CSV table of C-alpha atoms and ligand atoms in Angstrom, one decimal:
chain,number,residue,atom,x,y,z
A,7,MET,CA,-49.7,-18.9,41.9
A,8,ASN,CA,-46.6,-18.1,43.9
A,9,ALA,CA,-45.3,-14.5,43.6
A,10,LEU,CA,-42.1,-13.9,41.6
A,11,ILE,CA,-39.2,-12.8,43.8
A,12,ALA,CA,-36.8,-10.1,42.6
A,13,PRO,CA,-33.9,-9.5,45.1
A,14,SER,CA,-32.8,-5.9,45.0
A,15,MET,CA,-29.0,-5.8,44.4
A,16,LEU,CA,-28.8,-2.4,46.0
A,17,SER,CA,-28.5,-4.3,49.3
A,18,ALA,CA,-25.8,-6.7,48.0
A,19,ASP,CA,-22.2,-6.6,49.1
A,20,PHE,CA,-20.5,-4.5,46.3
A,21,CYS,CA,-17.1,-5.7,47.3
A,22,HIS,CA,-18.2,-9.3,46.6
A,23,LEU,CA,-20.9,-8.7,44.1
A,24,ALA,CA,-20.1,-11.9,42.1
A,25,ASP,CA,-20.9,-14.0,45.3
A,26,ASP,CA,-24.3,-12.4,45.7
A,27,ILE,CA,-25.1,-12.8,42.0
A,28,GLU,CA,-24.2,-16.5,42.3
A,29,MET,CA,-26.4,-16.8,45.4
A,30,VAL,CA,-29.4,-15.3,43.4
A,31,ASN,CA,-28.6,-17.7,40.5
A,32,ARG,CA,-28.7,-20.7,42.8
A,33,SER,CA,-31.8,-19.5,44.7
A,34,GLN,CA,-35.5,-19.7,43.8
A,35,ALA,CA,-35.5,-16.0,42.9
A,36,ASP,CA,-37.0,-15.2,39.5
A,37,TRP,CA,-35.4,-11.8,38.5
A,38,PHE,CA,-32.5,-9.6,39.5
A,39,HIS,CA,-33.9,-6.1,40.5
A,40,LEU,CA,-31.5,-3.3,39.7
A,41,ASP,CA,-32.0,0.2,41.1
A,42,ILE,CA,-30.7,3.1,39.0
A,43,MET,CA,-30.7,6.4,40.8
A,44,ASP,CA,-29.5,9.8,39.4
A,45,GLY,CA,-29.3,12.0,42.5
A,46,MET,CA,-32.0,14.2,40.9
A,47,PHE,CA,-35.2,12.3,40.7
A,48,VAL,CA,-34.3,10.7,44.0
A,49,PRO,CA,-31.8,12.1,46.6
A,50,ASN,CA,-29.4,9.1,46.2
A,51,ILE,CA,-26.9,8.0,43.5
A,52,SER,CA,-26.6,4.2,43.1
A,53,TYR,CA,-24.8,2.7,40.1
A,54,GLY,CA,-25.1,2.8,36.3
A,55,LEU,CA,-24.6,1.1,32.9
A,56,PRO,CA,-21.2,-0.6,33.5
A,57,VAL,CA,-22.5,-2.3,36.6
A,58,VAL,CA,-25.7,-3.4,34.9
A,59,LYS,CA,-23.5,-4.9,32.1
A,60,ALA,CA,-21.2,-6.6,34.6
A,61,ILE,CA,-24.2,-8.2,36.4
A,62,ARG,CA,-25.6,-9.3,33.0
A,63,GLY,CA,-22.4,-11.2,32.4
A,64,LEU,CA,-23.0,-13.5,35.5
A,65,ALA,CA,-26.7,-13.4,36.0
A,66,GLU,CA,-28.7,-16.4,34.7
A,67,LYS,CA,-32.1,-14.7,35.3
A,68,PRO,CA,-33.9,-11.7,33.7
A,69,LEU,CA,-32.7,-8.2,34.7
A,70,ASP,CA,-35.5,-6.1,36.1
A,71,VAL,CA,-34.2,-2.5,35.8
A,72,HIS,CA,-35.9,0.2,37.9
A,73,LEU,CA,-35.0,3.6,36.6
A,74,MET,CA,-35.2,6.3,39.3
A,75,ILE,CA,-34.0,9.0,36.9
A,76,ASN,CA,-35.4,12.1,35.3
A,77,ASP,CA,-36.4,11.9,31.7
A,78,PRO,CA,-35.6,8.2,31.4
A,79,GLY,CA,-36.5,8.1,27.7
A,80,ARG,CA,-32.9,9.4,27.0
A,81,TYR,CA,-31.5,6.0,28.1
A,82,VAL,CA,-33.8,3.3,26.8
A,83,SER,CA,-31.4,1.9,24.2
A,84,GLU,CA,-28.4,2.1,26.5
A,85,PHE,CA,-30.1,-0.1,29.1
A,86,LYS,CA,-31.2,-2.5,26.4
A,87,GLN,CA,-27.6,-2.8,25.3
A,88,ALA,CA,-26.5,-3.2,28.9
A,89,GLY,CA,-28.7,-6.3,29.2
A,90,ALA,CA,-32.1,-5.1,30.7
A,91,ASP,CA,-35.0,-7.4,30.1
A,92,ILE,CA,-37.6,-5.4,31.9
A,93,LEU,CA,-37.4,-1.6,32.1
A,94,THR,CA,-39.5,0.4,34.5
A,95,VAL,CA,-39.7,4.2,34.5
A,96,HIS,CA,-41.4,6.5,37.0
A,97,TYR,CA,-44.8,8.1,36.1
A,98,GLU,CA,-43.5,11.2,37.9
A,99,ALA,CA,-40.3,11.4,35.8
A,100,VAL,CA,-41.8,11.3,32.3
A,101,THR,CA,-43.8,13.9,30.3
A,102,HIS,CA,-44.6,11.7,27.3
A,103,LEU,CA,-45.2,8.4,29.0
A,104,HIS,CA,-46.9,6.7,26.0
A,105,ARG,CA,-43.9,7.4,23.8
A,106,VAL,CA,-41.4,6.1,26.3
A,107,VAL,CA,-43.4,3.0,27.0
A,108,TRP,CA,-43.4,2.2,23.3
A,109,GLN,CA,-39.7,3.0,23.0
A,110,ILE,CA,-39.2,0.3,25.6
A,111,LYS,CA,-41.5,-2.3,23.9
A,112,ASN,CA,-40.0,-1.6,20.5
A,113,GLU,CA,-36.6,-2.5,22.0
A,114,ASP,CA,-38.1,-5.9,22.9
A,115,MET,CA,-38.1,-5.3,26.6
A,116,LEU,CA,-41.1,-5.5,29.0
A,117,ALA,CA,-42.3,-2.1,29.9
A,118,GLY,CA,-43.1,-1.1,33.5
A,119,VAL,CA,-44.3,2.1,35.1
A,120,ALA,CA,-43.6,2.8,38.8
A,121,LEU,CA,-45.8,4.9,41.0
A,122,ASN,CA,-44.5,6.8,44.0
A,123,PRO,CA,-46.5,6.4,47.3
A,124,HIS,CA,-48.5,9.6,46.6
A,125,THR,CA,-49.4,8.8,43.0
A,126,PRO,CA,-52.9,7.2,42.6
A,127,VAL,CA,-53.3,4.1,40.4
A,128,ALA,CA,-56.3,5.8,38.6
A,129,LEU,CA,-53.8,8.0,36.7
A,130,LEU,CA,-52.8,4.9,34.7
A,131,ASP,CA,-56.3,4.5,33.2
A,132,ASP,CA,-55.2,5.5,29.7
A,133,ILE,CA,-51.9,3.7,29.6
A,134,ILE,CA,-52.4,0.5,31.6
A,135,GLN,CA,-53.4,-1.5,28.5
A,136,ASP,CA,-49.9,-0.9,27.1
A,137,LEU,CA,-48.0,-1.9,30.2
A,138,ASP,CA,-46.4,-5.3,31.0
A,139,LEU,CA,-45.9,-4.3,34.6
A,140,VAL,CA,-46.9,-1.7,37.2
A,141,LEU,CA,-44.5,-1.1,40.1
A,142,ILE,CA,-46.2,0.1,43.3
A,143,MET,CA,-43.6,1.8,45.5
A,144,SER,CA,-44.2,1.0,49.1
A,145,VAL,CA,-41.5,3.5,50.3
A,146,ASN,CA,-40.4,6.8,48.9
A,147,PRO,CA,-37.7,5.7,46.4
A,148,GLY,CA,-34.1,6.4,47.0
A,149,PHE,CA,-32.9,4.0,49.7
A,150,GLY,CA,-33.0,0.4,50.8
A,151,GLY,CA,-34.1,-0.6,54.3
A,152,GLN,CA,-37.0,1.8,54.7
A,153,LYS,CA,-40.3,1.1,56.5
A,154,PHE,CA,-43.2,-0.2,54.4
A,155,ILE,CA,-46.0,2.3,53.8
A,156,LYS,CA,-49.3,0.4,54.4
A,157,ASN,CA,-51.3,2.4,51.9
A,158,ALA,CA,-49.5,0.4,49.2
A,159,LEU,CA,-51.8,-2.5,50.1
A,160,LYS,CA,-54.9,-0.5,49.1
A,161,LYS,CA,-53.2,0.5,45.8
A,162,VAL,CA,-52.4,-3.1,45.0
A,163,SER,CA,-56.0,-4.2,45.6
A,164,GLU,CA,-57.3,-1.3,43.5
A,165,LEU,CA,-54.9,-2.2,40.7
A,166,ARG,CA,-55.8,-5.9,40.9
A,167,ASP,CA,-59.5,-4.9,40.4
A,168,ILE,CA,-58.7,-2.7,37.4
A,169,ILE,CA,-56.6,-5.5,35.8
A,170,GLU,CA,-59.3,-8.1,36.4
A,171,LYS,CA,-62.1,-5.9,35.1
A,172,ARG,CA,-60.3,-5.0,32.0
A,173,ASN,CA,-59.0,-8.6,31.5
A,174,LEU,CA,-55.3,-7.5,31.2
A,175,ASN,CA,-52.1,-9.5,32.0
A,176,THR,CA,-50.3,-6.6,33.6
A,177,LEU,CA,-48.1,-7.8,36.5
A,178,ILE,CA,-48.2,-6.0,39.8
A,179,GLU,CA,-44.8,-5.5,41.4
A,180,VAL,CA,-44.2,-4.0,44.8
A,181,ASP,CA,-41.0,-2.5,46.0
A,182,GLY,CA,-39.9,-1.2,49.4
A,183,GLY,CA,-39.9,-2.6,52.9
A,184,VAL,CA,-41.0,-6.1,51.8
A,185,ASP,CA,-40.3,-8.7,54.5
A,186,GLY,CA,-41.9,-12.0,55.6
A,187,ASN,CA,-44.9,-10.1,57.1
A,188,THR,CA,-45.6,-7.4,54.5
A,189,ALA,CA,-45.2,-10.1,51.8
A,190,VAL,CA,-48.1,-12.1,53.2
A,191,ASP,CA,-50.4,-9.1,53.0
A,192,LEU,CA,-49.1,-8.1,49.5
A,193,VAL,CA,-49.7,-11.5,48.0
A,194,GLU,CA,-53.2,-11.5,49.6
A,195,ALA,CA,-53.9,-8.1,48.1
A,196,GLY,CA,-52.9,-9.4,44.6
A,197,ALA,CA,-49.2,-8.7,44.1
A,198,ASP,CA,-47.4,-10.8,41.4
A,199,VAL,CA,-43.8,-9.7,42.0
A,200,LEU,CA,-42.1,-8.9,45.3
A,201,VAL,CA,-38.9,-6.9,45.3
A,202,SER,CA,-36.8,-7.3,48.5
A,203,GLY,CA,-33.4,-5.9,49.4
A,204,ASN,CA,-32.4,-5.6,53.0
A,205,TYR,CA,-34.7,-8.5,54.2
A,206,ILE,CA,-32.9,-10.9,51.9
A,207,PHE,CA,-29.3,-9.6,51.9
A,208,LYS,CA,-29.1,-8.9,55.6
A,209,ALA,CA,-30.5,-12.3,56.5
A,210,THR,CA,-28.2,-15.0,57.9
A,211,ASN,CA,-29.3,-17.3,55.1
A,212,PRO,CA,-30.4,-15.2,52.1
A,213,GLU,CA,-31.1,-18.2,49.9
A,214,LYS,CA,-33.5,-19.7,52.5
A,215,THR,CA,-35.1,-16.3,52.9
A,216,ILE,CA,-35.8,-16.1,49.2
A,217,GLU,CA,-37.3,-19.6,49.4
A,218,CYS,CA,-39.6,-18.5,52.2
A,219,LEU,CA,-40.8,-15.4,50.3
A,220,LYS,CA,-41.4,-17.6,47.3
A,221,HIS,CA,-43.7,-20.0,49.2
A,222,ILE,CA,-45.9,-17.3,50.7
A,223,GLY,CA,-49.6,-17.7,49.8
A,224,LYS,CA,-51.1,-20.3,47.6
A,225,GLU,CA,-48.9,-22.9,46.1
A,226,ASP,CA,-49.0,-23.5,42.3
B,375,LIG,C1,-35.8,1.9,46.8
B,375,LIG,C2,-35.5,0.8,45.7
B,375,LIG,C3,-35.7,-0.5,46.2
B,375,LIG,C4,-34.9,-0.9,47.4
B,375,LIG,C5,-35.7,-1.9,48.2
B,375,LIG,O1,-35.8,3.1,46.2
B,375,LIG,O2,-36.3,1.0,44.6
B,375,LIG,O3,-35.6,-1.5,45.2
B,375,LIG,O4,-33.6,-1.4,47.1
B,375,LIG,O5,-35.0,-2.2,49.4
B,375,LIG,P1,-35.7,-2.8,50.7
B,375,LIG,O6,-36.3,-4.1,50.3
B,375,LIG,O7,-34.6,-2.9,51.6
B,375,LIG,O8,-36.7,-1.8,51.1
B,376,LIG,ZN1,-36.4,-0.7,43.1
């Protein structure tokens, strides 16, 4: 199976956002990846609900919303209303994770949990059966264009083993420093979804770059 490709709109041209949304619509990408940052959980501030809503108006593919905010349970309904299809919260930002995961699922969205580079996958042992997706961060969240942290490959393999052993359908998504090289290793390690920002949007031909990422590894 080919990986799903989720271009991160953080690297898009915000002055011509509609053009970049149309490019993703035309391309072989599967999801739009939207990074929400609060300047507290991560040192950066990105964009919020009105921008998600505007993207929803033009996007013809699911919105994969990655919340890098403290206490994200406060905003689950708001992101549903803005058009999120998949909502991912950080393990490190939530006290009552089980409650928040079910808040997301009860709003008819897919629920994801993201792990920072220092957070071991073993900590998901008692929640993974409820998750639609686990997002392995391969950079410290907060900025696009950072260098891939190789330990993420080990985490993807470990998670793949857990998912197989327990016979689950949980998707493994990886985010940060994904390019043509790291993508090959990630697909090999068992990743299902590749998020990519700078590598796609700074390319001379972003649409072609998406197509190349899509065809890494085994064909369908
Ligand atoms: C980082 C964000 C990523 C980021 C990825 O905190 O979660 O989605 O936009 O960008 P690249 O692919 O440039 O590392
Ligand atoms: Zn992200």
